[in-house]
Coordinates of C-alpha atoms in Angstrom, one line a residue:
X1 CA 143.9 -95.3 189.1
X2 CA 141.3 -94.9 187.4
X3 CA 140.9 -91.9 184.6
X4 CA 137.6 -90.9 182.5
X5 CA 137.8 -87.8 180.6
X6 CA 135.0 -86.5 179.8
X7 CA 135.2 -84.2 176.7
X8 CA 132.8 -80.8 176.1
X9 CA 130.1 -81.0 173.6
X10 CA 132.4 -78.6 171.5
X11 CA 135.1 -80.5 171.3
X12 CA 137.3 -80.6 167.8
X13 CA 137.0 -84.2 166.8
X14 CA 140.4 -86.4 166.4
X15 CA 142.6 -88.3 168.1
X16 CA 144.0 -87.2 171.0
X17 CA 147.4 -88.6 173.4
X18 CA 147.0 -88.7 176.7
X19 CA 150.0 -87.7 179.2
X20 CA 150.0 -88.0 183.1
X21 CA 152.6 -86.0 185.3
X22 CA 153.6 -86.9 188.4
X23 CA 155.5 -85.1 190.8
X24 CA 156.7 -87.0 194.1
X25 CA 159.4 -86.6 196.6
X26 CA 160.6 -83.5 194.9
X27 CA 161.0 -85.1 190.9
X28 CA 158.7 -84.9 188.2
X29 CA 158.1 -87.5 185.3
X30 CA 155.9 -88.0 182.7
X31 CA 153.9 -91.3 181.4
X32 CA 152.4 -91.3 178.1
X33 CA 149.1 -93.4 179.5
X34 CA 147.5 -93.9 175.6
X35 CA 145.3 -92.0 172.7
X36 CA 141.8 -91.5 172.1
X37 CA 139.9 -90.5 170.5
X38 CA 136.8 -87.9 170.6
X39 CA 133.7 -88.0 167.6
X40 CA 130.6 -86.2 167.5
X41 CA 127.6 -87.7 169.4
X42 CA 124.6 -88.5 168.5
X43 CA 123.3 -89.4 172.0
X44 CA 124.0 -85.6 173.7
X45 CA 121.1 -83.6 173.8
X46 CA 124.4 -81.3 173.7
X47 CA 125.8 -81.8 170.3
X48 CA 124.8 -80.4 167.1
X49 CA 124.2 -84.4 166.0
X50 CA 121.6 -84.9 168.0
X51 CA 119.1 -87.8 167.6
X52 CA 116.6 -88.6 170.0
X53 CA 114.8 -91.8 168.5
X54 CA 117.0 -95.2 169.5
X55 CA 115.9 -96.5 166.5
X56 CA 117.2 -94.2 164.1
X57 CA 120.4 -93.8 165.5
X58 CA 120.7 -98.0 165.3
X59 CA 120.2 -97.0 161.5
X60 CA 122.2 -94.1 160.6
X61 CA 125.1 -94.8 163.0
X62 CA 125.3 -98.3 163.9
X63 CA 124.6 -100.0 161.2
X64 CA 127.0 -101.2 158.3
X65 CA 124.4 -102.3 156.1
X66 CA 123.0 -100.4 153.2
X67 CA 120.6 -100.9 150.1
X68 CA 121.5 -99.2 147.1
X69 CA 118.5 -98.4 144.9
X70 CA 118.7 -97.8 141.6
X71 CA 116.9 -98.7 137.8
X72 CA 114.1 -96.4 136.5
X73 CA 111.3 -94.8 138.9
X74 CA 108.5 -97.5 137.1
X75 CA 111.3 -100.4 137.7
X76 CA 113.3 -99.9 140.9
X77 CA 116.3 -102.3 141.4
X78 CA 118.5 -102.1 144.6
X79 CA 121.5 -104.1 145.9
X80 CA 123.5 -104.1 149.6
X81 CA 126.0 -101.8 150.0
X82 CA 128.4 -102.8 153.4
X83 CA 129.6 -99.4 154.5
X84 CA 132.3 -100.7 156.8
X85 CA 132.3 -98.2 159.7
X86 CA 133.7 -100.0 162.6
X87 CA 135.7 -101.7 160.6
X88 CA 139.5 -101.5 161.5
X89 CA 141.2 -98.7 160.2
X90 CA 138.8 -97.0 158.9
X91 CA 139.2 -94.7 161.1
X92 CA 142.4 -93.0 160.9
X93 CA 141.2 -93.3 156.7
X94 CA 138.5 -90.5 157.6
X95 CA 140.6 -88.3 160.2
X96 CA 142.9 -89.0 157.8
X97 CA 140.4 -87.9 155.4
X98 CA 140.2 -84.6 157.3
X99 CA 143.8 -83.5 157.5
X100 CA 143.9 -83.6 153.6
X101 CA 141.1 -81.7 152.8
X102 CA 142.0 -79.4 155.5
X103 CA 142.9 -76.2 153.4
X104 CA 139.8 -76.8 151.4
X105 CA 138.1 -73.9 153.6
X106 CA 140.3 -72.5 155.7
X107 CA 143.4 -72.2 154.2
X108 CA 145.0 -73.8 157.3
X109 CA 144.4 -76.4 159.6
X110 CA 146.8 -75.3 162.2
X111 CA 144.5 -74.7 165.2
X112 CA 141.7 -77.8 163.9
X113 CA 139.1 -75.7 165.2
X114 CA 136.6 -76.3 162.9
X115 CA 136.6 -79.3 163.6
X116 CA 133.5 -78.9 165.9
X117 CA 131.3 -77.8 163.4
X118 CA 129.5 -80.9 161.9
X119 CA 128.9 -77.8 158.7
X120 CA 132.2 -77.7 157.8
X121 CA 133.2 -81.0 158.6
X122 CA 130.8 -82.3 156.2
X123 CA 132.5 -79.6 153.8
X124 CA 135.3 -81.3 154.0
X125 CA 134.4 -84.4 153.3
X126 CA 131.5 -83.7 150.6
X127 CA 134.6 -82.0 148.6
X128 CA 137.1 -84.9 149.0
X129 CA 134.6 -87.9 148.0
X130 CA 135.9 -86.5 144.2
X131 CA 136.1 -83.4 143.6
X132 CA 139.4 -82.6 145.0
X133 CA 142.2 -82.0 142.3
X134 CA 145.3 -85.0 143.5
X135 CA 144.1 -86.6 146.6
X136 CA 140.0 -87.4 146.1
X137 CA 138.6 -90.6 147.9
X138 CA 137.3 -91.9 143.5
X139 CA 136.9 -90.4 140.5
X140 CA 134.1 -91.2 138.0
X141 CA 135.3 -92.4 134.6
X142 CA 135.1 -89.3 131.4
X143 CA 132.7 -90.7 128.6
X144 CA 132.4 -93.9 130.6
X145 CA 135.5 -95.3 129.9
X146 CA 137.0 -97.6 133.0
X147 CA 139.5 -99.9 130.7
X148 CA 142.0 -98.0 133.3
X149 CA 140.1 -99.4 136.4
X150 CA 137.7 -101.3 138.4
X151 CA 134.4 -101.1 136.7
X152 CA 132.0 -98.9 139.0
X153 CA 129.1 -101.0 139.7
X154 CA 131.4 -103.5 140.8
X155 CA 132.3 -102.5 144.2
X156 CA 130.0 -104.1 147.1
X157 CA 131.5 -101.7 150.3
X158 CA 133.4 -98.8 151.1
X159 CA 135.4 -100.6 153.2
X160 CA 138.1 -101.9 150.0
X161 CA 138.0 -98.0 148.5
X162 CA 139.2 -96.3 151.4
X163 CA 141.6 -99.0 152.0
X164 CA 142.8 -98.9 148.5
X165 CA 143.1 -94.8 148.3
X166 CA 144.8 -94.7 152.1
X167 CA 147.7 -97.5 151.3
X168 CA 147.7 -96.0 147.5
X169 CA 149.6 -92.8 149.2
X170 CA 145.8 -91.1 149.0
X171 CA 145.5 -91.3 144.7
X172 CA 141.9 -91.6 143.8
X173 CA 140.7 -95.3 143.5
X174 CA 139.2 -95.4 139.8
X175 CA 136.2 -96.1 139.3
X176 CA 132.8 -94.9 140.4
X177 CA 129.8 -93.8 140.2
X178 CA 127.3 -91.9 141.9
X179 CA 126.1 -94.6 144.0
X180 CA 129.5 -95.5 145.4
X181 CA 130.7 -92.0 146.1
X182 CA 127.1 -91.4 148.2
X183 CA 128.3 -94.7 150.3
X184 CA 131.7 -94.2 150.5
X185 CA 130.5 -90.9 151.8
X186 CA 127.3 -91.8 154.7
X187 CA 130.5 -94.6 155.6
X188 CA 132.8 -92.0 156.4
X189 CA 130.1 -89.7 158.7
X190 CA 128.6 -92.0 160.4
X191 CA 132.2 -93.2 161.3
X192 CA 132.3 -89.7 162.4
X193 CA 129.3 -89.9 164.5
X194 CA 127.2 -87.7 162.1
X195 CA 123.4 -90.0 161.6
X196 CA 123.4 -89.8 157.5
X197 CA 121.8 -92.1 154.9
X198 CA 121.9 -92.6 151.0
X199 CA 119.0 -91.4 149.0
X200 CA 117.9 -91.4 145.3
X201 CA 116.5 -89.6 142.8
X202 CA 114.8 -90.4 140.1
X203 CA 114.7 -88.4 136.6
X204 CA 117.6 -85.8 137.8
X205 CA 118.5 -83.3 135.7
X206 CA 122.0 -82.1 134.3
X207 CA 121.1 -78.7 132.7
X208 CA 123.9 -76.0 132.0
X209 CA 121.5 -73.8 130.7
X210 CA 118.2 -73.3 132.3
X211 CA 118.6 -74.0 135.8
X212 CA 114.5 -74.9 136.0
X213 CA 114.8 -77.0 132.5
X214 CA 115.8 -79.9 131.1
X215 CA 116.1 -80.7 127.2
X216 CA 116.0 -83.8 125.2
X217 CA 116.3 -84.3 121.6
X218 CA 114.9 -86.7 119.5
X219 CA 115.4 -87.3 115.7
X220 CA 112.4 -88.8 113.4
X221 CA 113.6 -92.4 113.8
X222 CA 112.7 -91.5 117.9
X223 CA 116.9 -91.9 118.6
X224 CA 117.8 -89.9 121.8
X225 CA 120.1 -87.2 120.2
X226 CA 123.8 -86.7 122.1
X227 CA 122.8 -82.6 123.7
X228 CA 124.1 -80.5 126.5
X229 CA 121.6 -81.7 129.1
X230 CA 120.9 -85.1 130.8
X231 CA 118.7 -86.5 132.2
X232 CA 119.7 -89.2 135.0
X233 CA 117.7 -91.8 135.3
X234 CA 118.2 -92.0 138.7
X235 CA 121.1 -90.5 141.3
X236 CA 121.9 -91.0 144.7
X237 CA 123.2 -88.4 147.7
X238 CA 123.9 -88.7 150.9
X239 CA 121.6 -86.8 153.9
X240 CA 123.2 -85.9 157.6
X241 CA 122.0 -84.6 160.4
X242 CA 122.5 -81.8 162.5
X243 CA 121.5 -78.5 164.0
X244 CA 122.9 -75.4 161.9
X245 CA 124.4 -73.2 164.1
X246 CA 125.1 -71.0 161.2
X247 CA 121.4 -71.0 160.5
X248 CA 119.8 -71.1 163.4
X249 CA 118.8 -74.0 164.2
X250 CA 118.3 -75.5 167.7
X251 CA 117.3 -78.9 166.6
X252 CA 119.3 -81.6 164.5
X253 CA 117.0 -81.8 161.0
X254 CA 118.1 -83.5 157.4
X255 CA 121.1 -81.6 155.5
X256 CA 121.6 -83.1 151.6
X257 CA 125.0 -83.4 150.6
X258 CA 125.9 -84.2 146.9
X259 CA 129.3 -85.9 146.6
X260 CA 129.2 -86.2 143.2
X261 CA 130.5 -83.2 140.7
X262 CA 128.2 -82.0 138.4
X263 CA 128.3 -79.5 135.9
X264 CA 126.7 -76.1 137.1
X265 CA 127.7 -73.7 134.1
X266 CA 131.0 -72.1 136.0
X267 CA 132.5 -75.7 135.9
X268 CA 131.9 -79.2 138.4
X269 CA 131.5 -79.0 141.5
X270 CA 130.0 -80.6 144.7
X271 CA 126.6 -79.3 146.2
X272 CA 125.8 -79.3 149.8
X273 CA 125.1 -78.4 152.8
X274 CA 121.9 -77.3 152.1
X275 CA 119.0 -77.9 154.1
X276 CA 116.3 -80.0 153.2
X277 CA 113.3 -78.5 154.0
X278 CA 114.6 -74.8 152.9
X279 CA 114.8 -77.2 149.6
X280 CA 110.8 -78.1 150.0
X281 CA 110.3 -74.0 150.5
X282 CA 112.2 -72.5 147.7
X283 CA 113.9 -70.5 150.7
X284 CA 117.0 -70.4 148.5
X285 CA 119.3 -67.8 149.8
X286 CA 119.5 -69.6 152.6
X287 CA 122.0 -71.8 152.4
X288 CA 125.1 -73.2 150.1
X289 CA 123.6 -74.4 146.7
X290 CA 120.3 -74.1 147.4
X291 CA 118.9 -73.5 143.9
X292 CA 121.2 -76.3 142.7
X293 CA 119.9 -79.1 145.4
X294 CA 116.0 -77.2 143.8
X295 CA 116.2 -78.1 140.5
X296 CA 117.1 -81.2 140.8
X297 CA 113.7 -81.8 142.3
X298 CA 112.1 -79.2 140.8
X299 CA 112.3 -78.6 136.8
X300 CA 110.1 -78.9 134.1
X301 CA 111.2 -81.6 131.0
X302 CA 110.9 -80.4 127.8
X303 CA 111.5 -82.6 124.8
X304 CA 111.8 -81.7 121.0
X305 CA 112.2 -83.4 117.5
X306 CA 115.0 -82.2 115.3
X307 CA 114.1 -81.9 111.4
X308 CA 117.2 -82.2 109.1
X309 CA 119.4 -80.2 112.6
X310 CA 117.7 -77.4 111.3
X311 CA 114.0 -77.4 112.6
X312 CA 113.4 -78.3 116.3
X313 CA 109.8 -79.2 117.2
X314 CA 107.8 -79.8 120.8
X315 CA 106.1 -82.7 120.2
X316 CA 103.5 -84.0 122.6
X317 CA 103.8 -86.6 125.0
X318 CA 103.1 -87.6 128.7
X319 CA 106.3 -85.8 130.8
X320 CA 107.3 -87.5 133.6
X321 CA 108.1 -84.4 136.0
X322 CA 111.7 -84.9 137.7
X323 CA 112.1 -85.4 140.8
X324 CA 109.4 -87.1 141.0
X325 CA 110.5 -89.9 144.0
X326 CA 113.0 -90.0 146.3
X327 CA 113.9 -93.3 147.8
X328 CA 116.1 -94.1 151.3
X329 CA 116.2 -97.1 152.8
X330 CA 113.7 -97.8 155.8
X331 CA 114.4 -97.8 159.5
X332 CA 114.8 -101.0 160.9
X333 CA 114.1 -102.6 157.3
X334 CA 115.1 -103.7 154.0
X335 CA 112.4 -102.3 152.2
X336 CA 112.4 -98.3 150.7
X337 CA 110.8 -95.3 152.4
X338 CA 109.6 -92.5 150.0
X339 CA 111.0 -89.4 151.3
X340 CA 109.7 -87.5 148.5
X341 CA 107.5 -85.0 150.7
X342 CA 110.8 -84.0 152.7
X343 CA 111.6 -82.6 149.4
X344 CA 108.5 -81.3 147.9
X345 CA 105.0 -80.2 148.5
X346 CA 102.7 -82.0 146.6
X347 CA 103.0 -81.4 142.4
X348 CA 100.2 -78.2 142.0
X349 CA 99.1 -78.1 145.3
X350 CA 98.8 -74.3 146.7
X351 CA 102.4 -74.2 148.7
X352 CA 104.3 -76.3 145.9
X353 CA 103.3 -73.3 144.1
X354 CA 104.3 -70.7 146.4
X355 CA 107.4 -73.0 147.4
X356 CA 108.4 -73.1 143.0
X357 CA 107.2 -69.1 142.6
X358 CA 109.4 -68.3 145.7
X359 CA 112.6 -70.0 143.6
X360 CA 111.9 -69.0 140.0
X361 CA 112.7 -65.6 141.6
X362 CA 115.3 -65.7 143.1
X363 CA 117.1 -68.3 140.1
X364 CA 116.5 -65.9 137.8
X365 CA 116.3 -62.0 138.7
X366 CA 114.6 -60.9 135.9
X367 CA 111.6 -62.7 137.2
X368 CA 112.4 -61.1 141.3
X369 CA 109.5 -58.3 141.0
X370 CA 107.4 -60.4 138.3
X371 CA 103.9 -61.3 139.6
X372 CA 103.3 -65.2 140.4
X373 CA 100.4 -65.2 137.2
X374 CA 103.3 -63.7 134.9
X375 CA 105.7 -66.7 135.9
X376 CA 103.1 -69.3 135.6
X377 CA 102.4 -67.9 131.8
X378 CA 106.0 -68.4 130.9
X379 CA 106.2 -71.7 132.9
X380 CA 103.7 -72.9 130.3
X381 CA 104.4 -71.9 127.2
X382 CA 107.7 -74.0 127.9
X383 CA 106.1 -77.5 129.1
X384 CA 105.5 -80.2 126.0
X385 CA 101.5 -80.3 125.2
X386 CA 99.9 -83.1 126.5
X387 CA 99.1 -86.2 124.5
X388 CA 95.4 -85.9 125.3
X389 CA 95.5 -82.2 124.2
X390 CA 96.4 -84.3 120.0
X391 CA 93.5 -86.4 120.6
X392 CA 95.5 -89.5 121.2
X393 CA 96.4 -91.2 124.7
X394 CA 99.2 -93.5 123.7
X395 CA 101.8 -95.8 126.7
X396 CA 103.9 -98.1 126.7
X397 CA 102.9 -101.3 129.4
X398 CA 105.5 -104.0 130.5
X399 CA 104.5 -107.3 129.7
X400 CA 107.3 -109.4 131.5
X401 CA 110.3 -108.1 133.7
X402 CA 113.0 -109.3 131.3
X403 CA 116.4 -110.7 132.4
X404 CA 119.8 -111.3 131.0
X405 CA 119.0 -113.3 128.3
X406 CA 115.3 -113.0 128.0
X407 CA 113.4 -111.0 124.6
X408 CA 111.7 -108.0 125.8
X409 CA 107.9 -107.9 126.0
X410 CA 105.6 -105.0 125.4
X411 CA 102.3 -103.4 124.9
X412 CA 102.0 -100.6 123.1
X413 CA 98.7 -99.5 123.8
X414 CA 97.0 -96.7 121.5
X415 CA 93.5 -94.6 122.4
X416 CA 91.2 -92.1 120.1
X417 CA 89.7 -89.3 122.3
X418 CA 87.8 -88.4 119.4
X419 CA 84.9 -89.0 116.9
X420 CA 86.7 -88.9 113.8
X421 CA 89.6 -91.8 111.9
X422 CA 93.0 -91.2 113.0
X423 CA 95.5 -92.4 110.1
X424 CA 99.0 -92.2 111.7
X425 CA 102.6 -93.6 110.4
X426 CA 105.2 -94.6 113.9
X427 CA 109.0 -94.5 113.4
X428 CA 109.7 -97.2 116.8
X429 CA 114.0 -97.4 117.8
X430 CA 115.6 -98.6 121.2
X431 CA 118.5 -98.0 122.2
X432 CA 121.0 -98.3 125.3
X433 CA 121.5 -95.4 127.9
X434 CA 123.7 -94.9 130.8
X435 CA 122.2 -94.2 133.8
X436 CA 123.5 -91.0 133.8
X437 CA 121.2 -90.2 131.1
X438 CA 124.4 -90.6 128.2
X439 CA 122.4 -92.3 124.7
X440 CA 124.5 -95.1 124.0
X441 CA 123.7 -97.4 120.5
X442 CA 120.4 -97.5 118.8
X443 CA 120.2 -101.3 118.2
X444 CA 116.6 -101.8 117.1
X445 CA 114.1 -99.5 114.8
X446 CA 110.6 -100.8 113.0
X447 CA 107.8 -98.3 111.4
X448 CA 104.3 -98.9 111.4
X449 CA 101.2 -97.5 110.3
X450 CA 98.3 -97.4 112.6
X451 CA 94.8 -96.8 112.1
X452 CA 92.7 -95.9 114.6
X453 CA 88.5 -96.0 114.4
X454 CA 86.1 -93.3 116.1
X455 CA 87.0 -93.9 120.2
X456 CA 88.7 -97.0 119.6
X457 CA 91.9 -98.9 121.7
X458 CA 94.0 -100.8 120.2
X459 CA 97.0 -102.9 122.1
X460 CA 99.6 -104.4 119.8
X461 CA 102.5 -106.3 120.9
X462 CA 106.3 -105.4 120.3
X463 CA 109.3 -107.5 120.9
X464 CA 112.6 -106.7 121.1
X465 CA 114.8 -110.2 121.0
X466 CA 118.1 -110.3 123.4
X467 CA 119.7 -111.4 120.1
X468 CA 119.3 -107.6 119.2
X469 CA 120.0 -106.0 122.3
X470 CA 122.4 -108.2 123.9
X471 CA 125.5 -107.1 122.3
X472 CA 125.3 -103.4 122.8
X473 CA 124.2 -104.0 126.8
X474 CA 127.1 -104.3 128.6
X475 CA 127.4 -102.8 131.9
X476 CA 124.4 -100.5 131.3
X477 CA 121.2 -102.6 131.8
X478 CA 118.6 -99.8 130.7
X479 CA 117.4 -99.2 127.8
X480 CA 114.7 -96.6 126.3
X481 CA 111.7 -97.5 123.5
X482 CA 110.2 -95.1 121.8
X483 CA 107.6 -94.3 119.7
X484 CA 107.7 -91.1 117.6
X485 CA 104.8 -90.3 114.7
X486 CA 105.7 -88.7 111.2
X487 CA 106.2 -85.4 111.2
X488 CA 104.3 -85.1 108.0
X489 CA 101.3 -86.6 108.9
X490 CA 100.5 -83.1 111.1
X491 CA 101.2 -83.2 114.5
X492 CA 104.3 -85.0 116.2
X493 CA 103.2 -87.1 119.0
X494 CA 105.6 -89.1 120.5
X495 CA 105.4 -91.6 123.9
X496 CA 108.7 -93.6 125.3
X497 CA 109.8 -96.4 128.4
X498 CA 112.6 -96.5 130.3
X499 CA 113.3 -100.3 130.8
X500 CA 115.7 -102.1 133.1
X501 CA 116.7 -105.4 132.3
X502 CA 118.2 -107.5 136.0
X503 CA 120.9 -108.9 135.9
X504 CA 120.7 -112.9 136.7
X505 CA 121.5 -113.7 141.0
X506 CA 123.5 -114.9 143.0
X507 CA 122.2 -117.3 145.2
X508 CA 124.7 -117.4 148.8
X509 CA 123.4 -119.4 151.3
X510 CA 125.5 -120.4 154.5
X511 CA 125.9 -124.5 155.7
X512 CA 126.4 -124.1 159.4
X513 CA 125.7 -120.8 161.7
X514 CA 128.2 -118.0 162.2
X515 CA 130.3 -117.7 165.7
X516 CA 132.9 -115.9 166.5
X517 CA 136.0 -117.5 165.6
X518 CA 135.5 -120.3 165.1
X519 CA 135.2 -121.9 161.2
X520 CA 131.9 -121.1 159.2
X521 CA 131.4 -122.7 155.6
X522 CA 129.0 -121.0 153.0
X523 CA 128.1 -122.2 149.6
X524 CA 127.6 -119.8 146.4
X525 CA 126.0 -120.7 143.4
X526 CA 124.8 -119.1 139.6
X527 CA 123.8 -120.4 136.8
X528 CA 124.5 -118.9 133.5
X529 CA 120.8 -117.6 131.4
X530 CA 122.2 -117.3 128.8
X531 CA 122.5 -119.0 124.9
X532 CA 126.0 -118.3 125.3
X533 CA 129.3 -118.9 126.6
X534 CA 130.0 -116.0 129.5
X535 CA 133.9 -115.7 129.6
X536 CA 136.0 -114.0 132.5
X537 CA 133.6 -115.0 135.0
X538 CA 135.1 -113.6 138.3
X539 CA 132.9 -114.2 141.9
X540 CA 133.8 -111.1 145.0
X541 CA 132.9 -112.1 147.7
X542 CA 132.8 -109.4 151.0
X543 CA 131.2 -108.9 154.4
X544 CA 131.7 -107.1 157.7
X545 CA 133.3 -109.2 160.8
X546 CA 133.8 -112.2 157.6
X547 CA 136.6 -111.1 155.2
X548 CA 139.0 -108.4 156.3
X549 CA 139.9 -108.1 152.4
X550 CA 137.2 -109.2 149.8
X551 CA 137.9 -112.6 148.4
X552 CA 138.4 -113.4 144.9
X553 CA 137.5 -116.0 142.9
X554 CA 138.1 -116.8 138.8
X555 CA 135.3 -119.2 137.9
X556 CA 136.7 -119.1 134.0
X557 CA 134.1 -120.0 131.2
X558 CA 131.0 -120.3 132.0
X559 CA 128.8 -122.6 129.8
X560 CA 125.1 -121.8 128.9
X561 CA 122.8 -122.9 131.4
X562 CA 125.7 -124.4 133.2
X563 CA 125.7 -123.8 137.4
X564 CA 128.4 -122.8 139.2
X565 CA 128.4 -124.3 143.0
X566 CA 131.8 -122.9 144.7
X567 CA 131.9 -123.8 148.5
X568 CA 134.0 -120.9 150.9
X569 CA 135.6 -121.0 154.2
X570 CA 135.5 -117.9 156.6
X571 CA 136.0 -117.0 160.2
X572 CA 133.9 -114.2 161.8
X573 CA 136.3 -112.1 164.2
X574 CA 134.1 -109.8 165.4
X575 CA 130.2 -109.8 167.0
X576 CA 127.7 -107.8 165.3
X577 CA 125.4 -108.4 162.7
X578 CA 126.6 -109.9 159.8
X579 CA 125.9 -110.4 155.9
X580 CA 127.6 -112.2 152.9
X581 CA 127.8 -110.7 149.9
X582 CA 128.4 -112.1 146.4
X583 CA 129.2 -110.0 143.3
X584 CA 130.0 -111.7 140.1
X585 CA 132.2 -110.1 137.3
X586 CA 132.2 -111.2 133.8
X587 CA 132.7 -110.3 130.0
X588 CA 129.3 -109.2 129.8
X589 CA 129.0 -107.0 132.9

């Protein structure tokens, strides 16, 4: 007997048991034929997650390989990630996540009725990633202290994280960061049949007091002080495709889901789902957490100079607006796609201003009846004055693309826009900044007297040696260089530059063509570029369909300029597109 099962499009997702009852010659007996799983179906036009583009379905549902984008908006770096949604046991783990988080919105999960709605399913998954009090999948280290767990940037994929959570009696995995949290959520959503992708937003504000303003405070040396607000250099979240019945949507569209718990002034919480189009239009009343998501791509930057911890002065600068670059992996390509236009209209356009005014009235109830001109005057009073208004233009331009072990070379460009001489004294400094905007050690300081003749342009070379920044960099490969004028000279001018230090590459070379259930070999090579030993070197290898568990190779200590080569053997155990990932960790990073 051949039996076909056609579940309706509104069936609850999950594991089902199929029994058959047979009556013959007055006798009735039952037999269990087995179990089967019902998932959301983006190929079915009646399903709320239906996606009509085949190439998009292949990318956002079937593709197990992704790319995470990191760095800063002027220097974007990338690294591969294994989603692994089709690995053995992952589907059962994803359903366990729904079981553990079922009470989040519904109190009881007796009838499972909410499991046919991708909105509620996404809310439960979003909450379970890192916000659940006891059983969340992953934790973010407090105060960048991860000595009692795994380094957040050492993960290559979602599968080991989900397996460790499941095998560890659903206790949180320590530790992750926004990129790994968003990627694990993407794995779970794709596994359940919901098209999903990871998005990176550069210049991401996190403010406790003013939802539409981010404040950074500096001292007279240019050192970034630790205030209440944070300007994250980048932040990753998840987008999932679904038709929102609660918003009367008849067709699917991207919904924003941020699983990273962020401080909101009322405690930390994850965000979403929020309709991406409602963020662009400033329609914040439509959706969950709309005002949080709008502020994260539309906040104004305000910089202050603190003098003797008492007086604070706005300085002249050309601030990069928050949320001006949002990217994700392109469909069928290793390149990134700029999706900023999906979140906001072009800066300064009429539609951009209309959406901002609309959102401003909803975020600040005191302005609900204010005119556009009134709001614009209020915004102008908050912003920093531009450098050009002081008669000076400045910028820091990279002269090289530094890697670990190399000196950082910059050109400091100054231009006098006036017809009179300018005599200025500048304080310069460099300090380590975490990706989440937390200022670390200040390791370099200098002071320079600059004289500019009328309309003169001057280029000043700056060099920060590896011996100066190397001992402080650790896992945080971002530094901030600042030049700020002495307040005694009159107007306070500032220019800054975030610099990414690239990690040395690990080279993977296949020595034979991978074939199903046939042993295959690969060569992994790495060269120590530092003028010192690299201690406690450990290589971690991972690959969907290649390794059932990550392989760890202890390389010990690598001397300066020493080349390490390792031959590994593996046997592909399932068909598909395979990618071998190698990650090196040591006492330096």
